[in-house]
Short mmCIF file of C-alpha atoms in Angstrom, two decimals:
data_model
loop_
_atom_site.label_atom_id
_atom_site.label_comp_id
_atom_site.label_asym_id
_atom_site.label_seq_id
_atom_site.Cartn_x
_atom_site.Cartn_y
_atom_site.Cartn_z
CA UNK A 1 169.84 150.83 92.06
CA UNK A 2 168.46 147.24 92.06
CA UNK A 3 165.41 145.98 91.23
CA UNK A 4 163.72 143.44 92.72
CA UNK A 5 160.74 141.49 91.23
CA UNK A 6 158.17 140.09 93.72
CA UNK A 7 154.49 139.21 93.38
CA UNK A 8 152.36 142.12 94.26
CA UNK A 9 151.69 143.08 98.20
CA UNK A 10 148.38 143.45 98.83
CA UNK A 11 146.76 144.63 95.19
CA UNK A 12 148.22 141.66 93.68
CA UNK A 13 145.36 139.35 94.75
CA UNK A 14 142.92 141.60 92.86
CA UNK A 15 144.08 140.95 89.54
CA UNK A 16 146.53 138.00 88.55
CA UNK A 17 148.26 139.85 85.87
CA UNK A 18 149.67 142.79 87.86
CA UNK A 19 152.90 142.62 88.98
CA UNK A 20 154.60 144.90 91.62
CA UNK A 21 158.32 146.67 90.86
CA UNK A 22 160.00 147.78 94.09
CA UNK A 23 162.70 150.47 93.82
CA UNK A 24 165.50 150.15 96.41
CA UNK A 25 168.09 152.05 97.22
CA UNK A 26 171.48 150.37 97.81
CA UNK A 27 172.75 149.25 100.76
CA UNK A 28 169.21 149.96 102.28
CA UNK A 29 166.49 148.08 103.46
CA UNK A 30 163.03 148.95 101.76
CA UNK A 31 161.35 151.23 104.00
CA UNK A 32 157.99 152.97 103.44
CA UNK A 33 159.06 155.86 102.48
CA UNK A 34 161.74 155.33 100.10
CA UNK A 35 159.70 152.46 98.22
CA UNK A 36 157.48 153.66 95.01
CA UNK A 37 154.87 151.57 93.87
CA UNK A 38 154.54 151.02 90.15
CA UNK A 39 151.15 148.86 88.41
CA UNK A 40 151.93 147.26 85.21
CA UNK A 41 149.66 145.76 83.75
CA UNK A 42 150.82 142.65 81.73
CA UNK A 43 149.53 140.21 79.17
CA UNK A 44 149.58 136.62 79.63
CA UNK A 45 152.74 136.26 77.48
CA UNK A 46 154.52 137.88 80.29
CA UNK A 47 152.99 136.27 83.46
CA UNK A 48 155.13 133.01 81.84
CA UNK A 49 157.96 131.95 83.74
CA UNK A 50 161.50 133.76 82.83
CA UNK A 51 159.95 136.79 81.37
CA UNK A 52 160.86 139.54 82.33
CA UNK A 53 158.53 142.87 83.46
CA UNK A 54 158.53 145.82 81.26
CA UNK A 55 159.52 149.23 83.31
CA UNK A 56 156.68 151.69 82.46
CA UNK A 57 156.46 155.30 83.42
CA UNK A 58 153.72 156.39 86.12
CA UNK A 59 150.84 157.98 84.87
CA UNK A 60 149.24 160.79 87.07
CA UNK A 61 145.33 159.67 87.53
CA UNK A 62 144.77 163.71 88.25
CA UNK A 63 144.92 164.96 85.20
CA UNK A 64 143.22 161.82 82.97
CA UNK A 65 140.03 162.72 81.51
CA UNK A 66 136.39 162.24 83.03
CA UNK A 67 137.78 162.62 86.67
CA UNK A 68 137.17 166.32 87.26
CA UNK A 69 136.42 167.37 84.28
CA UNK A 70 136.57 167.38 80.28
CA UNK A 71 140.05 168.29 80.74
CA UNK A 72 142.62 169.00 77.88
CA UNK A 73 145.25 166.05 77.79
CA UNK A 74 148.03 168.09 77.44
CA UNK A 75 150.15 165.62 79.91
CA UNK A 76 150.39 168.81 82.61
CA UNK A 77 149.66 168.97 86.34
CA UNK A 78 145.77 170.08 87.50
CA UNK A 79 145.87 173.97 86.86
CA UNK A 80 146.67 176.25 89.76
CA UNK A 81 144.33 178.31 92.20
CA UNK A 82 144.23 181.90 90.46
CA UNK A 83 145.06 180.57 86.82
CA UNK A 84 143.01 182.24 84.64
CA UNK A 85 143.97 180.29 81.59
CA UNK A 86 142.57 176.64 82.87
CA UNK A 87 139.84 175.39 81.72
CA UNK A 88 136.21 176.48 82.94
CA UNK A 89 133.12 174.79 83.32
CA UNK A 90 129.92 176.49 81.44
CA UNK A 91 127.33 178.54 82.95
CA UNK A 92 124.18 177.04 82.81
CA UNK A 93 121.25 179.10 82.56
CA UNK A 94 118.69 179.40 85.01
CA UNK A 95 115.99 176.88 84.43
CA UNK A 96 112.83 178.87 85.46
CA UNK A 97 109.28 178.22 83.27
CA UNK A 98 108.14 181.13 81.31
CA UNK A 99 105.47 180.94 83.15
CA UNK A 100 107.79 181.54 86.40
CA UNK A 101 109.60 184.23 84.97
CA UNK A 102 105.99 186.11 83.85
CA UNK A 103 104.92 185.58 87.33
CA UNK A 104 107.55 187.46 89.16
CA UNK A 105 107.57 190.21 86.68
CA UNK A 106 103.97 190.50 87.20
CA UNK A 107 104.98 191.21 91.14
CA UNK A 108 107.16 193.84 90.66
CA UNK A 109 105.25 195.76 87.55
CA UNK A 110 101.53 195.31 88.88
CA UNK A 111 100.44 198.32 91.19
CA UNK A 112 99.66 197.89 95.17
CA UNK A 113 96.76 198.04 96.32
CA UNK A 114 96.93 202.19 97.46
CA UNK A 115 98.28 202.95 93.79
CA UNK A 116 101.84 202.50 94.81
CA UNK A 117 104.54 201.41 92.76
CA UNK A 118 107.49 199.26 93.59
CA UNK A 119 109.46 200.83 90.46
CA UNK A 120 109.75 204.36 89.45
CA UNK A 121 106.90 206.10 87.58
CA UNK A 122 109.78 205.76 84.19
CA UNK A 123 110.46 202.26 84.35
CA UNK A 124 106.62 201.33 85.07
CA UNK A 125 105.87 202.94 81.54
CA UNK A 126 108.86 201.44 79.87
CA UNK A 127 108.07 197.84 81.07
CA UNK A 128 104.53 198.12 79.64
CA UNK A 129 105.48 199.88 76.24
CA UNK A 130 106.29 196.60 74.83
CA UNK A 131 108.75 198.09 72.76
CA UNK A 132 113.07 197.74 72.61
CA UNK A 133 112.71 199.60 76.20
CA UNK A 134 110.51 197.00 77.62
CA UNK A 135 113.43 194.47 75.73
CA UNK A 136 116.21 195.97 77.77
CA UNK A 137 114.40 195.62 81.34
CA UNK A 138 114.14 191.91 80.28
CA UNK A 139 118.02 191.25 79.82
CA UNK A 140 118.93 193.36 82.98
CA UNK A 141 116.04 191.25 84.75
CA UNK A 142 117.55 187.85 83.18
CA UNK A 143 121.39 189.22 84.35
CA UNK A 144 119.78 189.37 87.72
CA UNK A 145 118.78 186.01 87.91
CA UNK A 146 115.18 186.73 87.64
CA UNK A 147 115.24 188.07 91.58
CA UNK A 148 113.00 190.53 91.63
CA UNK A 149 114.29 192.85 95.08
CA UNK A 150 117.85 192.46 93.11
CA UNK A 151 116.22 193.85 89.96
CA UNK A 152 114.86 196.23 91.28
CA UNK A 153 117.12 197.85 93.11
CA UNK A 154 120.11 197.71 90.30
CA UNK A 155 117.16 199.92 88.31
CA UNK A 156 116.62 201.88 90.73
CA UNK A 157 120.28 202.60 91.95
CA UNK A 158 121.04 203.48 88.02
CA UNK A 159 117.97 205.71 87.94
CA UNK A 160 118.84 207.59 91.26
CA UNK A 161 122.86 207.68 90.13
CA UNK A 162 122.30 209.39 87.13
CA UNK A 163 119.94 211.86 88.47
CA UNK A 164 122.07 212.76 91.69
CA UNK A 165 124.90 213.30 88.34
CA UNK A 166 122.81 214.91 86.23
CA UNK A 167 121.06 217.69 88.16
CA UNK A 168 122.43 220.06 90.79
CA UNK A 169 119.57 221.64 92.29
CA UNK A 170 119.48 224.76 94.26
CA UNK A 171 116.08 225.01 97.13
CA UNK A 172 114.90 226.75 100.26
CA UNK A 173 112.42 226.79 102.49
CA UNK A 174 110.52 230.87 102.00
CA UNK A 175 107.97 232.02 103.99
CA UNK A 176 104.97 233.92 102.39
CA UNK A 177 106.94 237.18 102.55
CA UNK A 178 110.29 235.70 101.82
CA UNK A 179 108.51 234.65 98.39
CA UNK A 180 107.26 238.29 97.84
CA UNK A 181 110.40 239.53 98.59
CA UNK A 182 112.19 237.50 96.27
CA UNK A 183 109.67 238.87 93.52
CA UNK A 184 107.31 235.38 93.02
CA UNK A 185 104.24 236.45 91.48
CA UNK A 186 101.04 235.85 93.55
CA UNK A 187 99.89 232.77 91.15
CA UNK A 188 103.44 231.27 91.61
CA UNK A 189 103.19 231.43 95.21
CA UNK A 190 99.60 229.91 95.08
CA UNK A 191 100.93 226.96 93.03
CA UNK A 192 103.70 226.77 95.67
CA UNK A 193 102.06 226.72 98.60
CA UNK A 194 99.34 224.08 96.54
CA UNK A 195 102.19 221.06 95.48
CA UNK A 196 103.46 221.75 99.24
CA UNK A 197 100.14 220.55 100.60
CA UNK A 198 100.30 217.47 98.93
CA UNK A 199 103.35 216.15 100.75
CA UNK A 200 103.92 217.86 104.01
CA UNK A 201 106.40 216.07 105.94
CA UNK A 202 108.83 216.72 103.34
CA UNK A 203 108.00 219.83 101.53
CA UNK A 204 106.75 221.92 104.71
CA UNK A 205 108.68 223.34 107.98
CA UNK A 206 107.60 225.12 110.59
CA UNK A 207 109.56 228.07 111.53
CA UNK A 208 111.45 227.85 114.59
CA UNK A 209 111.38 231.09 115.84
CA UNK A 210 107.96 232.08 114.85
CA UNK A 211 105.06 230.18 113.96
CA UNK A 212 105.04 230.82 110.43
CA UNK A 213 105.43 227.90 108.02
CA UNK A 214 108.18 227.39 104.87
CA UNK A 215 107.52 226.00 102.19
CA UNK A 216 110.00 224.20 99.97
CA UNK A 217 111.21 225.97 96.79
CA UNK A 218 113.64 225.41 94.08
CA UNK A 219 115.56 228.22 93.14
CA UNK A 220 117.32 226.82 90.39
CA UNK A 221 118.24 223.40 88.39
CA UNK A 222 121.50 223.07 86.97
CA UNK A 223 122.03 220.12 84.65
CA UNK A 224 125.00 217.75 83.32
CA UNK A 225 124.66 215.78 80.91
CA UNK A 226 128.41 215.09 79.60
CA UNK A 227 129.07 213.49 82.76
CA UNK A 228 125.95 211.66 83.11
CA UNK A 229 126.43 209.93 79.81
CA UNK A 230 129.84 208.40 80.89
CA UNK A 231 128.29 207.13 84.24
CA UNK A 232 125.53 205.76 82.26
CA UNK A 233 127.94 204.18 80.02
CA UNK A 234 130.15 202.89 82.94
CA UNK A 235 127.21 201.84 85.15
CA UNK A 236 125.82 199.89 81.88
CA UNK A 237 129.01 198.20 81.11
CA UNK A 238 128.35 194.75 82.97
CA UNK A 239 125.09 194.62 80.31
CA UNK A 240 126.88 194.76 77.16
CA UNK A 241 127.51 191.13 76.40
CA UNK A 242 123.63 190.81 76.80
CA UNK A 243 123.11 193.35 74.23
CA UNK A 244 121.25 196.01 76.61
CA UNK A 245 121.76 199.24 75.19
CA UNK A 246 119.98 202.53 74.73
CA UNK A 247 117.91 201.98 77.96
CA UNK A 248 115.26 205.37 78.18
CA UNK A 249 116.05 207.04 81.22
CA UNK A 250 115.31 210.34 80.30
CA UNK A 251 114.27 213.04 83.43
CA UNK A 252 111.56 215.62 83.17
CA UNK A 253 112.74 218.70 83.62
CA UNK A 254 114.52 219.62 87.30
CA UNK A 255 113.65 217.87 90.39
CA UNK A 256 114.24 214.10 91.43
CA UNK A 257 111.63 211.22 90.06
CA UNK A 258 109.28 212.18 93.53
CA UNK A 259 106.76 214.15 92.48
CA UNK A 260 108.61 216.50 94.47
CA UNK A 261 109.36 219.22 91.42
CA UNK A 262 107.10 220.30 89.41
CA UNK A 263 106.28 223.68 90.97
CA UNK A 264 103.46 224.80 88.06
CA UNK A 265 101.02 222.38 88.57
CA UNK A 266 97.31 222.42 87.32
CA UNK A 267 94.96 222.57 90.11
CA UNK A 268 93.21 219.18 89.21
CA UNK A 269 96.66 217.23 89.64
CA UNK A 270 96.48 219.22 92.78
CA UNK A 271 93.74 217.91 93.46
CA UNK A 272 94.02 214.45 92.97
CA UNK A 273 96.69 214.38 94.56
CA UNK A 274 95.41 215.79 97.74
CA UNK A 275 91.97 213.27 96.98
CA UNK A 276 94.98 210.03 97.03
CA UNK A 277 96.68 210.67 100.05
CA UNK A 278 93.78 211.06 101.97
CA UNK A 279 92.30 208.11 100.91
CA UNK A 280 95.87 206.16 101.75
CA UNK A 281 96.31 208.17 105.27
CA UNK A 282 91.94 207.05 105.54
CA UNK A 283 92.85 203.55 105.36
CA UNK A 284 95.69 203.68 107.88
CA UNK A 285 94.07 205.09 109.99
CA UNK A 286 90.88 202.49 109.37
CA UNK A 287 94.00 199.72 110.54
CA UNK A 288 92.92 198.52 106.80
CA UNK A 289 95.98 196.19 105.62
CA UNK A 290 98.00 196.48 102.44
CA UNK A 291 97.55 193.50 100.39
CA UNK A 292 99.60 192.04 97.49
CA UNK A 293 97.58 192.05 94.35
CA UNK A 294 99.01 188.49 93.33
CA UNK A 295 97.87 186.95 96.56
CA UNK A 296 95.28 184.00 97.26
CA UNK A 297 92.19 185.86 98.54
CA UNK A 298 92.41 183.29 101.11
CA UNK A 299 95.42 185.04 102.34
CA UNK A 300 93.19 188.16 102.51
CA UNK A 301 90.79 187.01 104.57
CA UNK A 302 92.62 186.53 107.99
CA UNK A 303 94.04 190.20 107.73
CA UNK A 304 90.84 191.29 107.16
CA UNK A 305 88.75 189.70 110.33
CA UNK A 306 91.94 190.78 112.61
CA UNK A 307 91.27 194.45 111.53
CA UNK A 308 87.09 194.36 111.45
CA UNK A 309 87.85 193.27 115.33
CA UNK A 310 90.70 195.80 116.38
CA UNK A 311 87.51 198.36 114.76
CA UNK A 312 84.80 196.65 116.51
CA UNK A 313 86.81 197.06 119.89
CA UNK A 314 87.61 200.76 119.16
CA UNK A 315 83.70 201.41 118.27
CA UNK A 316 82.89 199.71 121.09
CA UNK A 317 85.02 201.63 123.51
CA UNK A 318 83.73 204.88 122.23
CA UNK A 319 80.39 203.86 122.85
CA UNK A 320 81.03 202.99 126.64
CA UNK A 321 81.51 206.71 126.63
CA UNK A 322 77.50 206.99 126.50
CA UNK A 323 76.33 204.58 129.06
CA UNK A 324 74.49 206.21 132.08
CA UNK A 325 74.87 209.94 131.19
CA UNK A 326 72.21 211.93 130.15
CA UNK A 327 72.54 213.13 126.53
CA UNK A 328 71.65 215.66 124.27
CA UNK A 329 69.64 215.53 120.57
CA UNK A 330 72.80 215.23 118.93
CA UNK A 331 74.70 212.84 121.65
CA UNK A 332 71.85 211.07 120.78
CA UNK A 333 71.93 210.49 117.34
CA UNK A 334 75.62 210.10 117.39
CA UNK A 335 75.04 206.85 119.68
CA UNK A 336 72.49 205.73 117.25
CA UNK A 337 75.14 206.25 114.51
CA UNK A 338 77.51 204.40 116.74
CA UNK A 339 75.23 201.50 117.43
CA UNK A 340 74.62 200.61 113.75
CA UNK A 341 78.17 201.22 112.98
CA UNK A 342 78.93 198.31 115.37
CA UNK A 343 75.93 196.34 113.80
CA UNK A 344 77.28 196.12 110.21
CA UNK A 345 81.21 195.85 111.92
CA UNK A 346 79.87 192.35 113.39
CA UNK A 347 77.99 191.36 110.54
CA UNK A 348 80.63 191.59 108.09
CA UNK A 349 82.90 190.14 110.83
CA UNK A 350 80.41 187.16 110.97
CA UNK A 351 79.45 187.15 106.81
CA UNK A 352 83.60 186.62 106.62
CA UNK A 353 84.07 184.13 109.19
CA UNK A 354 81.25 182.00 107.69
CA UNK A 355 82.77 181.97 104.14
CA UNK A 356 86.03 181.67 105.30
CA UNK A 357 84.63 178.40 107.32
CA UNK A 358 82.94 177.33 104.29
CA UNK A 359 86.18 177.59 102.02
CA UNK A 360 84.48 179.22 99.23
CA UNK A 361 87.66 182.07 99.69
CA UNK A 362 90.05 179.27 100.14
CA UNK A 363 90.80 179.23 96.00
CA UNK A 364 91.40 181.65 93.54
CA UNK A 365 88.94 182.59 90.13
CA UNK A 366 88.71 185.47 88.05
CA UNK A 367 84.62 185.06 88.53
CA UNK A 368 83.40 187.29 91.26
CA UNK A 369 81.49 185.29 93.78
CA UNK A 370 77.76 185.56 93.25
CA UNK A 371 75.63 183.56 96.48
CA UNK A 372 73.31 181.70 95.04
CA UNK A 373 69.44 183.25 95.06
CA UNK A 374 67.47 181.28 97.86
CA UNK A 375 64.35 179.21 95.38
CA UNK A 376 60.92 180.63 95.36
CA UNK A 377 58.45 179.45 97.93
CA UNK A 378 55.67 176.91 96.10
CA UNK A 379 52.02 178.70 96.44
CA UNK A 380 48.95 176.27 96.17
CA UNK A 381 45.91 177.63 94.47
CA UNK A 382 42.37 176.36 94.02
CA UNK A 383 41.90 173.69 92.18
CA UNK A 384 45.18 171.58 92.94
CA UNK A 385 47.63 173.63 90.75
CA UNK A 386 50.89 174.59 91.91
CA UNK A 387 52.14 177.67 91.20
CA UNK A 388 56.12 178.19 90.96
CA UNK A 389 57.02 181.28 89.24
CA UNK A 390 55.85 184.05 86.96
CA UNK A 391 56.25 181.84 83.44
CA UNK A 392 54.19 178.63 85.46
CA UNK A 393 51.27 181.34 86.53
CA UNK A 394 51.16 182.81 82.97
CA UNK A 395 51.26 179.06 81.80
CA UNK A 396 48.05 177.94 83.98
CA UNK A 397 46.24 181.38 83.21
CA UNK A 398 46.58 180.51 79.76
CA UNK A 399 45.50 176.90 80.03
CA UNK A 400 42.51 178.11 81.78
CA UNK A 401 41.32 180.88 79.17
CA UNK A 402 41.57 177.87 76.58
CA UNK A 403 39.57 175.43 78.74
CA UNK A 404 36.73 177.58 79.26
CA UNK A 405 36.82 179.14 75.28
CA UNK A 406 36.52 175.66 74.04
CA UNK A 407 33.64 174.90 76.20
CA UNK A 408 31.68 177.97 74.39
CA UNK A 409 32.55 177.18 70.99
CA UNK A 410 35.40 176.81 68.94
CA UNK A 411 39.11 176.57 70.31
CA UNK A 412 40.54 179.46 71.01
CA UNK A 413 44.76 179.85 70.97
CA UNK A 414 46.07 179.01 74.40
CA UNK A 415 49.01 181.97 75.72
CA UNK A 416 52.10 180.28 74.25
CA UNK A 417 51.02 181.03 70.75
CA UNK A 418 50.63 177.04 69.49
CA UNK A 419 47.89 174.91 68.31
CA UNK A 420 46.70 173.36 70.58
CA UNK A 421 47.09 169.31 69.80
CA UNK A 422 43.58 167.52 69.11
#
């Protein structure tokens, strides 16, 4: 192998102390892709004529440090796909304001607007405990990366696994006499056919060979626990570097989380019950839209003047039904009812519009909007004296009395209860 010293190609001109060593094979001409090209840097002593350039070995720029990375110099190659021994960069955390973070917690913990939850009736009373329970929602919520749909349904999916696990229940649908049969006492039955009521598409079927109606009933509830604890434990196994542990998820007794089990029911949860979903199934059928509690009420307000007009032209419609027929007392007074029904529709329609146009909905304070009281008209009296309000006529009444007592004698006390000055 011979070596052959010339200046360098093209890089030399950068720098006048680099010099460029060609390795050539012998008995070949220098070709591309048999040449190497070496930089050595070289001090001043050896740019002088007869010295001779010092052979260094190359150094790989890949793996120096502060290229890719605060690599090790351990003089190896750049770590292999799939190596889980090379370095890694940190995680960095996820830079979200408190403020942020208590915003979107507020979204999924704060109730809609029908008394809905977006969590299950469990977690909703852990989060606002403000105990180690509420501590443990906070480190799943922070492993989620603060999304709120993700947290919520890993909660959720826990919740629902376990009690799948946990509880093997056995129900039918029984008619009224396939309860008596089966020995159910009368009250049972009552209570039955009560918590039924209250959600009908899923707890009630019609027979299909006679029209009798079922009514959903849990025979029995088997439970286990032993094998709900290790799917807790494995489910909960991604949260143990973040310390969450001993998360309450304890079940009432049979039944999923739906309302859907408790059978022995008082009659006033009945009741309430019953009162709620027809006030939710009222305002769907009103066209009245859910709204989210954290909203702008400026957001409100278009939803709100799209369904007062899709009521106004239903109203309206119905009272077409009217025109030139000749009704009865009651037709009658149900068009009355009609008409004024469409008179308050429109003025709340226009009331809206107008303080929608005036932008007083357009911001968001936790004062309720009070309109300002219109001022009292001025009233001129006798005498020149204008009269503004109650205080200003009690004022001149007393001024008066005072006038005409110290024309009779001696001064008499005017109606504020002060001296008067001399």
């Amino acid at each position: 192998e011979s070596k052959v010293e010339q200046p360098a190609l093209a890089n030399a001109s950068r720098s006048p102390d680099v010099r460029t060593t060609i390795d050539l094979e012998s008995d070949e001409s220098p070709s591309p892709k048999a040449a190497t090209l070496r930089y050595s840097p070289s001090t001043p002593a050896e740019s002088a004529p007869g010295s001779v350039a010092q052979k260094k070995e190359p150094q790989d720029i890949y793996t120096d440090v502060g290229i890719f990375g605060d690599f090790p110099d351990t003089g190896d190659e750049i770590p292999e796909y799939g190596n889980t021994h090379a370095p890694k960069f940190e995680k960095h955390e996820h830079h979200l304001s408190e403020n942020a973070i208590r915003c979107r917690a507020r979204r999924i913990f704060t109730p809609r607007v029908d008394g809905s939850k977006k969590v299950s009736e469990t977690v909703f009373k852990e989060w606002h405990s403000k105990g180690q329970p509420r501590k443990n929602l906070e480190q799943i919520f922070k492993q989620c990366g603060y999304d709120p749909d993700t947290f919520v349904a890993e909660v959720e999916i826990l919740r629902s696994e376990m009690q799948s696990t946990e509880f093997e229940i056995e129900a039918e649908f029984l008619t009224h006499d396939e309860m008596e049969s089966r020995g159910m006492t009368p009250s049972r039955i009552e209570a039955i056919k009560k918590h039924c009521v209250t959600n009908p598409k899923k707890l009630m079927r019609r027979d299909l060979y006679e029209k009798t109606m079922r009514y959903y009933c849990e025979i029995s509830v088997k439970t286990k626990s032993k094998k709900a604890s290790r799917l807790e434990i494995n489910k909960r196994a991604k949260f143990e570097e973040s310390g969450v542990s001993n998360m309450n998820m304890d079940l009432h007794d049979g039944g999923n989380d739906d309302d859907d089990s408790d059978i022995g029911v008082d009659e006033e949860h009945v009741e309430e019950e019953v009162e709620k979903e027809k006030q939710v199934t009222n305002r769907k059928s009103l066209g009245i839209p859910e709204l989210d509690p954290d909203a702008l009420p400026s957001s409100h307000v278009q939803k709100y003047l799209t369904a007062l007009a899709k009521r106004l032209t239903k109203v309206q419609q119905l009272l077409q039904k009217f025109e030139d027929k000749e009704l009865s007392d009651i037709q009658t007074k149900l068009k009355e009812t009609i008409v004024n029904s469409i008179n308050a529709l429109e003025k709340d329609h226009r009331d809206l519009s107008e303080l929608y146009s005036q932008g007083v909905v357009s911001g968001y304070t936790k004062k309720p909007f009070i309109p300002k009281k219109a001022p009292a008209e001025k009233t001129e009296k006798p005498g020149g004296l204008r009269v503004k309000s109650k205080a200003a006529k009690a004022k001149a009444k007393g001024a008066a009395k005072a006038k005409a007592a110290s024309k009779g004698g001696a001064p008499a006390m005017p109606a504020t209860g002060k001296r008067p000055h001399k």
